[in-house]
Coordinates of C-alpha atoms in Angstrom, one line a residue:
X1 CA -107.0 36.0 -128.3
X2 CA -104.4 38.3 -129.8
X3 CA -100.9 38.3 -128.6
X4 CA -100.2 41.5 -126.1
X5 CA -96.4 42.5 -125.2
X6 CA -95.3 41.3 -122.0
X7 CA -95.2 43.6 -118.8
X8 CA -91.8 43.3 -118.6
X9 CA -89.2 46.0 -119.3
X10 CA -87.0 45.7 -121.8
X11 CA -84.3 46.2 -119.4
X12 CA -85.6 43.3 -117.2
X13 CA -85.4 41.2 -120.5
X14 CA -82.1 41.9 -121.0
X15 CA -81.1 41.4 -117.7
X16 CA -82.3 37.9 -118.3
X17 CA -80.6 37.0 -121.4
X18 CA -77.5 38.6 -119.9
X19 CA -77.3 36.4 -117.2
X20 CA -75.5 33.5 -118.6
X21 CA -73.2 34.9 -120.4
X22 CA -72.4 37.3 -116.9
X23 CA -72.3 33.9 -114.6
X24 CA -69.6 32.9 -117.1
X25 CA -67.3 36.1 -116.9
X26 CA -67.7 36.4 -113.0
X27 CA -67.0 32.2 -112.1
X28 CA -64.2 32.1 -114.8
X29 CA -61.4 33.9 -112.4
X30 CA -62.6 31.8 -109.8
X31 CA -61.8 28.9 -111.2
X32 CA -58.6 29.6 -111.9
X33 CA -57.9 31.1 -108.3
X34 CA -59.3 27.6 -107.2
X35 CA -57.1 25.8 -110.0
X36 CA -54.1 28.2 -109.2
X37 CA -54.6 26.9 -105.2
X38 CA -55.2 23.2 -105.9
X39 CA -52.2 23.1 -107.8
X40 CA -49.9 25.0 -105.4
X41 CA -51.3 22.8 -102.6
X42 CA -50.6 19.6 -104.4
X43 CA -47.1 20.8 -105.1
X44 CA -46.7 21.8 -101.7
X45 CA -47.4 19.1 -100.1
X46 CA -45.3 16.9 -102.8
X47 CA -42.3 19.0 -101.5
X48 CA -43.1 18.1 -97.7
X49 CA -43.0 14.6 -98.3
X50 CA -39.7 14.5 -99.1
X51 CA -39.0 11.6 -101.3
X52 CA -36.0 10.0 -99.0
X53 CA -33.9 7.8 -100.9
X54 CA -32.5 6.1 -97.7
X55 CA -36.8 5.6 -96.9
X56 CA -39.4 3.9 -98.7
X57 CA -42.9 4.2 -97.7
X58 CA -44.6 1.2 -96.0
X59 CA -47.4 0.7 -98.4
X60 CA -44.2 -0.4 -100.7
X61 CA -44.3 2.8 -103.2
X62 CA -40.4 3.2 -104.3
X63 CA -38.8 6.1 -103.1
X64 CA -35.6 5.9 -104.4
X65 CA -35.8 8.1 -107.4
X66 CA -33.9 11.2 -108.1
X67 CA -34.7 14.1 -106.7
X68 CA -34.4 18.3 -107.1
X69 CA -31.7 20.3 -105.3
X70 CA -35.2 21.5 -103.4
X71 CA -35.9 18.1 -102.8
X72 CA -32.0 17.4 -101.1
X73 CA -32.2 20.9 -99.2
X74 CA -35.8 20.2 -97.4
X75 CA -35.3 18.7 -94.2
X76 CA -39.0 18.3 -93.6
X77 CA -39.9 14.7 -93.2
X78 CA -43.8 13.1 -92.7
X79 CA -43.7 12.3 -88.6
X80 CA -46.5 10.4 -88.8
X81 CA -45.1 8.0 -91.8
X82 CA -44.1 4.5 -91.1
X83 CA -41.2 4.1 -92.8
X84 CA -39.2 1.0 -94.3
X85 CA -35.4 1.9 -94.2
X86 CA -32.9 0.3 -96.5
X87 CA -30.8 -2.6 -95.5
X88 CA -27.4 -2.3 -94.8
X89 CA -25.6 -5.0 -97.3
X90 CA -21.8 -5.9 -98.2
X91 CA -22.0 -5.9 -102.1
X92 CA -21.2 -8.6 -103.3
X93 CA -19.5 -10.7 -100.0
X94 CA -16.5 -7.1 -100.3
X95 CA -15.3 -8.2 -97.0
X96 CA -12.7 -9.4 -94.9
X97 CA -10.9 -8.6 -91.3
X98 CA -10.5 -5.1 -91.1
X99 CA -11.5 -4.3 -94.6
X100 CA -15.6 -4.1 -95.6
X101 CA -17.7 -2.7 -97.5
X102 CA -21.2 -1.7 -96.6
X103 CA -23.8 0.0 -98.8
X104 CA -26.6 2.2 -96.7
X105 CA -24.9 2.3 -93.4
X106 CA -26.3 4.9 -90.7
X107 CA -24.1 7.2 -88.8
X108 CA -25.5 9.0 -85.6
X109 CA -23.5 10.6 -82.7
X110 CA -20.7 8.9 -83.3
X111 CA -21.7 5.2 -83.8
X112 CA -22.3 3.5 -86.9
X113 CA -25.9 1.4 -87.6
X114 CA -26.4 -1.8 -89.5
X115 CA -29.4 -1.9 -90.6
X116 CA -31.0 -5.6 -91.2
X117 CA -33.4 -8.2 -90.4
X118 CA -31.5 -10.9 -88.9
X119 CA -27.6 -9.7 -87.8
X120 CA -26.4 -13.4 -88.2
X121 CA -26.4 -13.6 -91.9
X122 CA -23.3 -10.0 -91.4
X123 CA -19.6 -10.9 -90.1
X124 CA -19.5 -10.3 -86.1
X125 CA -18.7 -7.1 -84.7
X126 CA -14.9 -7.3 -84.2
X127 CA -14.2 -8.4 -87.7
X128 CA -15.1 -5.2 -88.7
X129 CA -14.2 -2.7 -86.4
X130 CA -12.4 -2.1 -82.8
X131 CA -12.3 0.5 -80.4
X132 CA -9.9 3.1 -81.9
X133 CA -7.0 2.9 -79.5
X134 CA -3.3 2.4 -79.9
X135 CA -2.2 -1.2 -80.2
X136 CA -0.4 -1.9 -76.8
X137 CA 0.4 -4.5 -74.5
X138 CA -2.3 -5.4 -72.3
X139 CA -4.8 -2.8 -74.2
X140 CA -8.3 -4.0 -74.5
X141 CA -9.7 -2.8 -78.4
X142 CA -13.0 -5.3 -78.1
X143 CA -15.5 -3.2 -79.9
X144 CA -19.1 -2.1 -78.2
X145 CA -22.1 -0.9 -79.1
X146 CA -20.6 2.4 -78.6
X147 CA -18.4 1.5 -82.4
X148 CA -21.4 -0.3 -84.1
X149 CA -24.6 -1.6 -83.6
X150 CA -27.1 -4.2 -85.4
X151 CA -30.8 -3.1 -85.6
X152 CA -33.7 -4.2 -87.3
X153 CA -36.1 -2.3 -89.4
X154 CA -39.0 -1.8 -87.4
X155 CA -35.9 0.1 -84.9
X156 CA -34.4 2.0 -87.1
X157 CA -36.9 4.6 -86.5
X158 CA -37.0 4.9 -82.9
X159 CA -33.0 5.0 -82.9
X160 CA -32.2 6.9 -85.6
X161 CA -35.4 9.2 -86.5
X162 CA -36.1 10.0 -90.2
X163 CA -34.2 13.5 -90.1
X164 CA -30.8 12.3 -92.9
X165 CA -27.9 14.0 -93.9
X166 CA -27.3 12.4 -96.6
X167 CA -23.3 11.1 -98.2
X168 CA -23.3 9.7 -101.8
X169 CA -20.6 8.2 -103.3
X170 CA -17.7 6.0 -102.2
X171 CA -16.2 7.4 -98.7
X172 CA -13.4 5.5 -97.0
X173 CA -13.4 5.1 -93.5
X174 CA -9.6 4.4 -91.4
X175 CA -11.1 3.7 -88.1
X176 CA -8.0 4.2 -86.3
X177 CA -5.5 6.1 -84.4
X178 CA -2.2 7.7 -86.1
X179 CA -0.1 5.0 -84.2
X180 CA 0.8 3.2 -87.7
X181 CA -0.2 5.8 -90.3
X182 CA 2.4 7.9 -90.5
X183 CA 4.6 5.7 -92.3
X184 CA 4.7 5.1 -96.3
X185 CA 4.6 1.6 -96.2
X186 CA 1.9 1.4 -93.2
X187 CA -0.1 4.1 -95.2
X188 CA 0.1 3.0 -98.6
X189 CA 1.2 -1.0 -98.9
X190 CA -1.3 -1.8 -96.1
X191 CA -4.6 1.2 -95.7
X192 CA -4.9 2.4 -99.3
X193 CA -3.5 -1.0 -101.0
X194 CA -5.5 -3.0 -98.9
X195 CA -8.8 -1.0 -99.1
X196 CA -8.6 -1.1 -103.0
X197 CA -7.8 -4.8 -103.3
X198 CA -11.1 -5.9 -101.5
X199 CA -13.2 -2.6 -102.6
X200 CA -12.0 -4.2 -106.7
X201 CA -13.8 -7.4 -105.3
X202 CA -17.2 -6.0 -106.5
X203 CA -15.9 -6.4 -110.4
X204 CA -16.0 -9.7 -110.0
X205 CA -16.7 -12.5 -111.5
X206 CA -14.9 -10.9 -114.5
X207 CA -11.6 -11.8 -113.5
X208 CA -9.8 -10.8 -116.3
X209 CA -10.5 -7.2 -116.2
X210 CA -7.5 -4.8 -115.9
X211 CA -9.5 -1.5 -116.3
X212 CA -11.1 -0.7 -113.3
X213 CA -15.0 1.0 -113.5
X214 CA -15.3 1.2 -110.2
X215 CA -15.4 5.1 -109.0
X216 CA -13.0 6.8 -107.1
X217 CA -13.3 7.3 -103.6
X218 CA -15.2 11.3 -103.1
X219 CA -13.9 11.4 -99.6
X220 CA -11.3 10.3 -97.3
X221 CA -12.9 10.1 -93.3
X222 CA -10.3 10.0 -90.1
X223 CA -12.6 10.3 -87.5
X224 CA -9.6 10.2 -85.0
X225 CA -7.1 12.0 -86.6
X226 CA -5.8 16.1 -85.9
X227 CA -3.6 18.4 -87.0
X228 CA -2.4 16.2 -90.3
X229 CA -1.1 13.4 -88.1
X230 CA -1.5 11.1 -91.2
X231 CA 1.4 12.1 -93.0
X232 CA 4.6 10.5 -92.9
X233 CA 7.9 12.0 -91.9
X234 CA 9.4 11.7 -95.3
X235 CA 6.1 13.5 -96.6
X236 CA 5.4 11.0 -99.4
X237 CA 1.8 9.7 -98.0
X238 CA 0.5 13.7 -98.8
X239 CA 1.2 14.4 -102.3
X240 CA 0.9 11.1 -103.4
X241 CA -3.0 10.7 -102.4
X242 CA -3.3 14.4 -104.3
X243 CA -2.3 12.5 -107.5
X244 CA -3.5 9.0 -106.6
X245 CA -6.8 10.2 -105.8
X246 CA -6.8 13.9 -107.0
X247 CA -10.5 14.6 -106.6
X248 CA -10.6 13.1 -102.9
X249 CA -11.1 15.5 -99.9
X250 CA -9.4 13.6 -97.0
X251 CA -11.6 14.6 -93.8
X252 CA -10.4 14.6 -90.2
X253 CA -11.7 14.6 -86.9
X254 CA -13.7 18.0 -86.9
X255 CA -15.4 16.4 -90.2
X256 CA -16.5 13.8 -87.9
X257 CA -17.6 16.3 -84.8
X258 CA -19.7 17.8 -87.3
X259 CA -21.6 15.6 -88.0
X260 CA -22.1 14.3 -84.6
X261 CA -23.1 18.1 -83.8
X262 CA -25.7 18.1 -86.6
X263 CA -27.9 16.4 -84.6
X264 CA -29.3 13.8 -87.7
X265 CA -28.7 10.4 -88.9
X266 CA -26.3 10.6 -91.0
X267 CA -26.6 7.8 -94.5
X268 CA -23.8 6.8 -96.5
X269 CA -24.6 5.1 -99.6
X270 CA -21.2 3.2 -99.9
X271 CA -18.0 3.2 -97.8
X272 CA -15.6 0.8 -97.3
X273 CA -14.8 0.5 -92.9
X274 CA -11.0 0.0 -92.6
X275 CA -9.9 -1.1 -89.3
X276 CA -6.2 -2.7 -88.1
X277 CA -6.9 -3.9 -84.9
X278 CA -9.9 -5.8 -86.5
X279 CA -7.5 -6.7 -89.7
X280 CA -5.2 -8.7 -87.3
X281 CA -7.8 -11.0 -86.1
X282 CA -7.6 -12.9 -88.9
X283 CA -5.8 -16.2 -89.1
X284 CA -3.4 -14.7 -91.7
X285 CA -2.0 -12.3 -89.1
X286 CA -0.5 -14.4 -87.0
X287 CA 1.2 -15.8 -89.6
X288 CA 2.4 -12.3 -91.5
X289 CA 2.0 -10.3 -89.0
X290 CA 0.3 -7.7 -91.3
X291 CA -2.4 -5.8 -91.8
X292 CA -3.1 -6.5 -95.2
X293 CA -2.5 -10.1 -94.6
X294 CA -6.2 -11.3 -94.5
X295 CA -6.5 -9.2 -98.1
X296 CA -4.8 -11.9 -99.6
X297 CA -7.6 -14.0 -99.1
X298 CA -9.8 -11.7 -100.9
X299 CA -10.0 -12.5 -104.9
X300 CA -9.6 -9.4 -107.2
X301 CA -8.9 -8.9 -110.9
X302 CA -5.5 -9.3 -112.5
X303 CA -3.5 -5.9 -111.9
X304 CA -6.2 -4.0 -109.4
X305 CA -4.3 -1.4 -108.6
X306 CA -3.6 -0.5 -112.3
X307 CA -6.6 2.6 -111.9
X308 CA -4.6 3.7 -108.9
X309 CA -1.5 3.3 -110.9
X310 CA -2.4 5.0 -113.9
X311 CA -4.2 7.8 -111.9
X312 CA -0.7 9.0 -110.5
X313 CA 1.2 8.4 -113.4
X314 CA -1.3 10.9 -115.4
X315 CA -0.8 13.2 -112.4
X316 CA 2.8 13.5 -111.7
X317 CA 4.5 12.6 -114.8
X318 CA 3.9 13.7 -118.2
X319 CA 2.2 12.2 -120.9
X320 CA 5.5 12.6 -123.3
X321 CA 7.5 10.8 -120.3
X322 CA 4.5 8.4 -120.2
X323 CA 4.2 7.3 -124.3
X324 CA 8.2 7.1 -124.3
X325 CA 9.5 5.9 -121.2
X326 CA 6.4 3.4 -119.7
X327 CA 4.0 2.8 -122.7
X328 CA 7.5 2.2 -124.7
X329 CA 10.0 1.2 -122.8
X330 CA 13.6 1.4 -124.8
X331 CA 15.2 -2.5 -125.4
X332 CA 17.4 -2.3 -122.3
X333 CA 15.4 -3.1 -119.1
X334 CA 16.3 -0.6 -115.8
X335 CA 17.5 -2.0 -112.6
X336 CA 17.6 0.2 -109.5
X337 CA 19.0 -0.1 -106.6
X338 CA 17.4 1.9 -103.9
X339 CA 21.0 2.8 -101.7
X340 CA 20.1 3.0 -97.8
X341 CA 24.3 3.2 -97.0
X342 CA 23.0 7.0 -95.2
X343 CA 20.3 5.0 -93.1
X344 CA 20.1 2.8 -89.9
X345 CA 19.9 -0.2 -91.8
X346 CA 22.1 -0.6 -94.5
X347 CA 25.0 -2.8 -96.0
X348 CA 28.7 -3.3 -95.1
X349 CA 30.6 -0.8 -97.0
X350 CA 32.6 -3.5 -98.4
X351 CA 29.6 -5.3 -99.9
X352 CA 28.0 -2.0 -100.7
X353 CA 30.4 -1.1 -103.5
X354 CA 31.1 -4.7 -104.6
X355 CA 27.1 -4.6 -105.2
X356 CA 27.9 -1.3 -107.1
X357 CA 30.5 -2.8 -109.4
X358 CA 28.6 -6.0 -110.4
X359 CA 25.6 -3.9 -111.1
X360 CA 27.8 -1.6 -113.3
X361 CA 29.3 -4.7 -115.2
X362 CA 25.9 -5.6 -115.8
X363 CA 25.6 -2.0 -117.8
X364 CA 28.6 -2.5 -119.8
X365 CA 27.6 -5.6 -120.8
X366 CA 24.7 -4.5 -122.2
X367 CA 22.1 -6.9 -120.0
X368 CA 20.3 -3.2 -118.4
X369 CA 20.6 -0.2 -117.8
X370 CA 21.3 0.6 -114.4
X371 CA 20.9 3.3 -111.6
X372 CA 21.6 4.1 -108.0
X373 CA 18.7 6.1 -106.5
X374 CA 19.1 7.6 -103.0
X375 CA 15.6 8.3 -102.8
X376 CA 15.9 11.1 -100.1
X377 CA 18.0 12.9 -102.3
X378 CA 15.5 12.8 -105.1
X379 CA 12.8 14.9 -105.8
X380 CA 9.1 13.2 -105.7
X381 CA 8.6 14.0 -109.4
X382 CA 12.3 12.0 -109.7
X383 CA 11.8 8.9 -107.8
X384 CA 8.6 8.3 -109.4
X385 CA 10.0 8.7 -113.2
X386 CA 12.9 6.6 -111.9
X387 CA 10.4 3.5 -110.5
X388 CA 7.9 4.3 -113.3
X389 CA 10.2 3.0 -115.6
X390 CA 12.0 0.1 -113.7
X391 CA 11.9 -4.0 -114.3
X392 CA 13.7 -4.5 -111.5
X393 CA 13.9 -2.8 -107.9
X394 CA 16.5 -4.1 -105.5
X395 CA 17.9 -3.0 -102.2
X396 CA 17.9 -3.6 -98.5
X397 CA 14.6 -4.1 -96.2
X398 CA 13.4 -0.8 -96.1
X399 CA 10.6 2.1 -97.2
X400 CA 12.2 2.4 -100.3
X401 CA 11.0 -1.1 -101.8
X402 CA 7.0 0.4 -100.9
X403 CA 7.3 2.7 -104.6
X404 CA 7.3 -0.7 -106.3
X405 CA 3.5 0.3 -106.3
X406 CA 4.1 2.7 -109.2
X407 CA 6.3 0.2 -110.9
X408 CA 4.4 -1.4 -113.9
X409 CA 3.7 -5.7 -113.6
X410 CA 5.6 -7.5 -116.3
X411 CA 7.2 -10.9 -116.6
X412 CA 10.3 -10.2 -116.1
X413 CA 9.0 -7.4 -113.1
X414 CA 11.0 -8.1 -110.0
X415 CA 11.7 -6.9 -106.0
X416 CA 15.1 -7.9 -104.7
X417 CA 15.0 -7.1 -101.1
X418 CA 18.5 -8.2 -98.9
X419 CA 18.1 -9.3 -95.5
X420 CA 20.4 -9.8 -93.0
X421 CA 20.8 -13.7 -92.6
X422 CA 17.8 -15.7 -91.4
X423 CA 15.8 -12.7 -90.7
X424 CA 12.2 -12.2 -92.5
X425 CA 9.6 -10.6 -92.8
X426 CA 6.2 -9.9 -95.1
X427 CA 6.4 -6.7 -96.3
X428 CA 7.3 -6.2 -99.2
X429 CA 7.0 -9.8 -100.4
X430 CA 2.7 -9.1 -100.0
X431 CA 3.4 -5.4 -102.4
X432 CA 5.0 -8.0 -105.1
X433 CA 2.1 -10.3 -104.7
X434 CA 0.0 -8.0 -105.1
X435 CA 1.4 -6.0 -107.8
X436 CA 2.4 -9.3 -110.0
X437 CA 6.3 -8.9 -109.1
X438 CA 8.3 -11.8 -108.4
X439 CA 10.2 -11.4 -104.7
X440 CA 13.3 -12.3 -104.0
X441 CA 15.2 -12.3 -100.0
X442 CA 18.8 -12.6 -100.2
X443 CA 20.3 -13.7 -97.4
X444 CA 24.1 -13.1 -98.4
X445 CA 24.7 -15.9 -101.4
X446 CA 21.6 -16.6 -100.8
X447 CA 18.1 -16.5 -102.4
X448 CA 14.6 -17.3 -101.2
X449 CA 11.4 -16.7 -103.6
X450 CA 8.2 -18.8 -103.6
X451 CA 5.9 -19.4 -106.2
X452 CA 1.8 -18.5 -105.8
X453 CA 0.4 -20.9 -102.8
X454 CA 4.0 -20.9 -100.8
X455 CA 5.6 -18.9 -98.7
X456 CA 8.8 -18.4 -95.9
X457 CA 7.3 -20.3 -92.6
X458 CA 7.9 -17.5 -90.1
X459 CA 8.7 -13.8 -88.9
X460 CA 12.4 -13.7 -88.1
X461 CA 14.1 -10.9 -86.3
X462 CA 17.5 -12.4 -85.6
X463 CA 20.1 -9.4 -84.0
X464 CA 21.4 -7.3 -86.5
X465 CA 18.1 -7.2 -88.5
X466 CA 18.4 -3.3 -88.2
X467 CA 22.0 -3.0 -88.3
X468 CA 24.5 -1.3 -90.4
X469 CA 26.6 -4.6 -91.2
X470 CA 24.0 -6.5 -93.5
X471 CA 26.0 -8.8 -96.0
X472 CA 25.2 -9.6 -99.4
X473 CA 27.2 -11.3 -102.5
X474 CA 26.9 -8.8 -105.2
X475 CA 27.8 -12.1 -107.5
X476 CA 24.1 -13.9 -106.5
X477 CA 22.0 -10.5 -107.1
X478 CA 24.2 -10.1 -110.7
X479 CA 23.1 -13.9 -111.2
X480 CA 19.3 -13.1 -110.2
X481 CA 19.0 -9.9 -112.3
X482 CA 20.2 -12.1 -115.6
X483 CA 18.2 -14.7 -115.2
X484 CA 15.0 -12.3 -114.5
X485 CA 15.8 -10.4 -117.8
X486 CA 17.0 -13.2 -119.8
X487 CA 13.3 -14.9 -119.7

């Protein structure tokens, strides 16, 4: 049988052979419309989720990884997740009345949350907080749950939601009323001095660190505090924490109304909780009577407060004044003596200018170099070049003595403070501890100092402690100040 051509027209033939090569061109943009939408679903749904780094998700993925300024800006969380919320910890035991630091610490309306499985293993609620009221007779600062409160994980979400506002970095928290900050000493020798002492206790156990890698605090919180009611009269406190901590906004109390308002939990990933009323429970208080007493039981590095130091120095004074007059100190050693003869509190007149002529014998002799600094007279700038470069700071019991913060630890470094007979107290003696200078109290011709371990047995305010008619013997400080510089 011979072959016959098919029935079927060409065209149908082509049509045929056509056909796969038109099933390609017509399902190609399809697939990459349904590419195009997997894609943009998968992304979409990557952004919803929200990768929290206060949360982690219960089937134990890690969530704590960084994230896109998309990522911080969605406030869309899964609802139907179980979450498992980080635990609040105190790094490395950073923690004493009054003074704590916490890591992953939950803010909401006003009170703060601990998060943790078994509240035992934290310090009780009045170590580290009170109820911010003035310190009166007969006022009641207990804390309540209304200040702080203890949950456990499988709580957090029911109490806090999963909705976070979210705080990095170091914040400082003064849980208190203005009643004792607006002072110099009360602000700087017992908040800020005592905050970095136990905050440096996370460098340890490297004890002989002097350089500080610890980060500044970003923010300053005073949840109770309006209209600038921080600052002290003198108006040191202000400008000081501008070059101290130059990088620091200091929030008040409509900071803290915000963020109750936002209506969100609101995570910190560090702060340090600074409270007085719960600083004086310690035993030490009722022995200094301080604030910053319980701080002393806190171990820190060798010269701490060098970053804080060296962070106003660069700040206020210039790096000429700093090679030549700190970094290189000339041979003779500066003694000043901080005059308070326009003050409340001050020396006889008598003993005032025999103090002045012993010191200025001193000069000609060629033991120091010496001047008399009446600090309100002085520019900021001034009386910070003039301590900047002391060895020795002396004068009666007063706000003055606090600048021995900026004055640089040595061997021969020294506080003289003069008391009227038989009175004491702790102030300054805890700054010279603290900063490495040794502490003298003169009570007329005589001297009190105690070596590391021991101190004065007491508080004593006998009459006259404020007076204008506090002796000294200008031949006993002469005697101290040579035997300080000779070593």
């Amino acid at each position: 049988m011979s072959w016959a051509p098919s029935r079927t027209s060409s065209k149908i033939r082509a049509f045929r052979y056509s056909l796969p090569i038109l099933g390609v061109a017509t399902l190609f943009p399809l697939v990459l419309i349904l590419s195009y939408w997997a894609f943009g679903a998968t992304s979409f749904w990557r952004l919803i989720r929200l990768r929290n780094p206060a949360l982690h998700h219960s089937n134990g993925q890690h969530m704590n990884q960084p994230q896109s300024t998309l990522d911080w800006d969605l406030s869309v969380t899964e609802t139907a997740a179980t979450w498992d919320w980080q635990r609040t910890t105190i790094p490395n035991n950073a923690h004493v009345h009054g003074f704590t630091v916490f890591d992953n610490i939950y803010l909401r309306n006003g009170t703060f949350y601990v998060v943790t499985e078994d509240a035992a293993d934290l310090p009780p609620i009045e170590r580290l907080l009170s109820r911010p009221l003035e310190r009166k007779p007969g006022v009641d600062t207990t804390p309540t749950n209304e200040q702080l409160q203890f949950i456990t994980p499988g709580e957090a979400e029911s109490v806090l939601g999963t909705r976070l506002t979210h705080i990095q970095g170091f914040t400082v928290i003064i849980y208190d009323p203005s009643q004792f900050m607006k002072h110099f000493y009360h602000w700087f020798g017992e908040i800020i001095l005592g905050t970095w002492r136990v905050y440096s206790h996370l460098l340890l156990p490297h004890p002989s660190s002097t350089a500080s890698p610890l980060p500044f605090p970003q923010r300053f919180i005073l949840p109770f505090i309006s209209n600038e009611e921080w600052r002290d009269r003198s108006g040191m406190d202000g400008p000081l924490m501008r070059a101290a901590f130059p990088e620091a906004a200091i929030q008040q109390a409509t900071y803290w109304e915000d963020l109750k308002k936002l209506g969100t939990t609101v995570a910190f990933e560090r702060i340090i909780l600074v409270n007085r009323s719960a600083a004086h429970r310690h035993p030490f208080s009722g022995l200094w009577f301080k604030m910053i007493a319980g701080t002393m039981n806190v171990s820190a590095p060798q010269d701490f407060w060098n970053p804080v130091r060296m962070s106003l120095w660069r700040n206020i004074l210039t790096p000429e004044f700093i090679a030549y007059n700190i970094s290189n100190p000339s041979s003779l050693p500066l003694v000043t003596y901080i005059s308070r003869q326009g003050s409340g509190r001050r020396l006889t007149a008598e003993d005032h200018d025999a103090l002045i002529v012993a010191l200025g014998d001193l000069a000609m002799q060629g033991v120091c170099e010496v001047q008399i600094a009446v600090m309100e007279k002085m520019s900021l700038v001034e009386q910070i070049e003039l301590v900047s470069r002391s060895t020795i700071l002396l004068g009666v019991h007063g706000n003055g003595l606090t600048h021995q913060l900026w004055m640089p630890p040595s061997s021969r470094s020294t506080v003289i403070e003069i008391f009227i007979p038989n009175g004491y107290v702790f102030d300054y003696e805890i700054l010279a501890r603290n900063m490495g200078h040794r502490h003298y109290a003169i009570w007329n011709d005589t001297f009190l100092t105690y070596p590391e371990g021991t101190y004065h047995q007491g508080v004593k305010y006998p009459d006259g402690f404020h007076g204008a008619t506090i002796p000294v013997h200008a031949e006993t400080i002469a005697r101290i100040i040579r035997e300080r510089l000779a070593g």
